[in-house]
Every structure is written in C-alpha cells, then in structure tokens.
Tab-separated table of C-alpha atoms in Angstrom:
chain	number	residue	atom	x	y	z
A	1	MET	CA	-9.885	-14.784	7.985
A	2	THR	CA	-10.683	-12.119	5.630
A	3	GLY	CA	-10.034	-8.830	7.059
A	4	GLN	CA	-10.938	-5.006	4.819
A	5	GLY	CA	-8.011	-4.464	1.576
A	6	PRO	CA	-5.232	-2.731	1.518
A	7	LEU	CA	-5.797	1.485	2.276
A	8	PHE	CA	-3.121	1.996	-0.120
A	9	SER	CA	-1.566	0.682	-3.468
A	10	THR	CA	1.404	-0.835	-3.725
A	11	GLU	CA	2.297	2.350	-5.066
A	12	GLU	CA	1.195	5.035	-2.997
A	13	GLU	CA	2.917	3.113	0.397
A	14	ALA	CA	5.760	3.865	-1.250
A	15	LYS	CA	5.623	7.506	-1.503
A	16	LEU	CA	4.854	7.445	1.883
A	17	VAL	CA	8.188	5.266	2.155
A	18	ASP	CA	9.617	7.441	0.639
A	19	HIS	CA	8.986	10.092	2.320
A	20	VAL	CA	9.602	8.751	5.976
A	21	LYS	CA	12.786	7.746	4.584
A	22	TYR	CA	13.940	10.993	2.885
A	23	MET	CA	12.717	12.732	6.234
A	24	ALA	CA	15.274	10.410	8.056
A	25	ASN	CA	17.658	11.467	5.822
A	26	LEU	CA	17.301	15.020	6.476
A	27	GLY	CA	17.706	14.094	10.401
A	28	TYR	CA	13.851	14.192	11.188
A	29	GLY	CA	13.207	10.948	12.157
A	30	PHE	CA	8.812	10.553	12.457
A	31	THR	CA	7.817	9.423	15.914
A	32	ILE	CA	5.891	6.200	15.611
A	33	THR	CA	3.048	8.892	16.274
A	34	GLU	CA	3.946	11.076	13.145
A	35	VAL	CA	3.743	8.932	11.220
A	36	VAL	CA	0.463	7.470	12.054
A	37	ALA	CA	-0.423	10.658	11.328
A	38	LYS	CA	0.710	11.201	8.218
A	39	ALA	CA	-0.931	8.446	7.037
A	40	ASN	CA	-3.785	9.924	8.288
A	41	ASP	CA	-3.598	12.891	5.753
A	42	TYR	CA	-2.869	11.287	3.058
A	43	ALA	CA	-5.547	8.786	3.272
A	44	VAL	CA	-7.683	11.425	3.669
A	45	PHE	CA	-6.653	13.379	0.924
A	46	LEU	CA	-6.914	10.295	-0.726
A	47	LYS	CA	-10.593	9.989	-0.483
A	48	ASN	CA	-9.414	6.337	1.190
A	49	ARG	CA	-10.200	7.668	4.819
A	50	THR	CA	-12.305	10.210	6.873
A	51	HIS	CA	-11.107	12.490	9.159
A	52	ASP	CA	-13.369	11.065	12.043
A	53	ASN	CA	-11.831	7.423	11.622
A	54	PRO	CA	-7.909	8.116	11.872
A	55	LEU	CA	-5.544	5.393	11.945
A	56	SER	CA	-3.937	3.588	14.870
A	57	VAL	CA	-1.075	2.389	16.130
A	58	LYS	CA	-2.503	-1.078	14.936
A	59	TRP	CA	-1.418	0.043	11.498
A	60	PHE	CA	1.619	1.284	11.902
A	61	HIS	CA	2.714	-2.395	13.099
A	62	GLY	CA	1.819	-3.609	9.919
A	63	PHE	CA	2.789	-1.261	7.782
A	64	ARG	CA	6.179	-1.736	9.712
A	65	ARG	CA	6.021	-5.523	8.916
A	66	ARG	CA	4.734	-4.272	4.971
C-alpha cells in the first residue's frame, strides 16, 4: 500500500516534538486539537500544506506513533 509521502522531514517533525515537550515542561500541555492546529500552521508556513486542506486527528495518531 502506498500513500502520500511524509508531510514533515525528520528534522521538522523533531522541532514540532521539541516545542510540544518544551511547552509541557512549562506547565502547558497541548490538547490533541491544539497539536494538530500547531502542526497545520507549521505545515502552511513551510508551504507543505494550505489552509483549505487542514490536518486531522488521524494525522495526529500517526505522528504520535512515530
């Protein structure tokens, strides 16, 4: 089964993980919806995605497995 390639490079995904962990260490743990929104904004910023094609919770579950 083939699908779309990864949205973020390994380095880009590591930056997102670091940000989520940093905020959690400050006492602000993001909800799943907030992580998806942050990732979506990051993907739009990187021009990997458009605002009219947002990420979903399904993306989050794959992200968490990685």
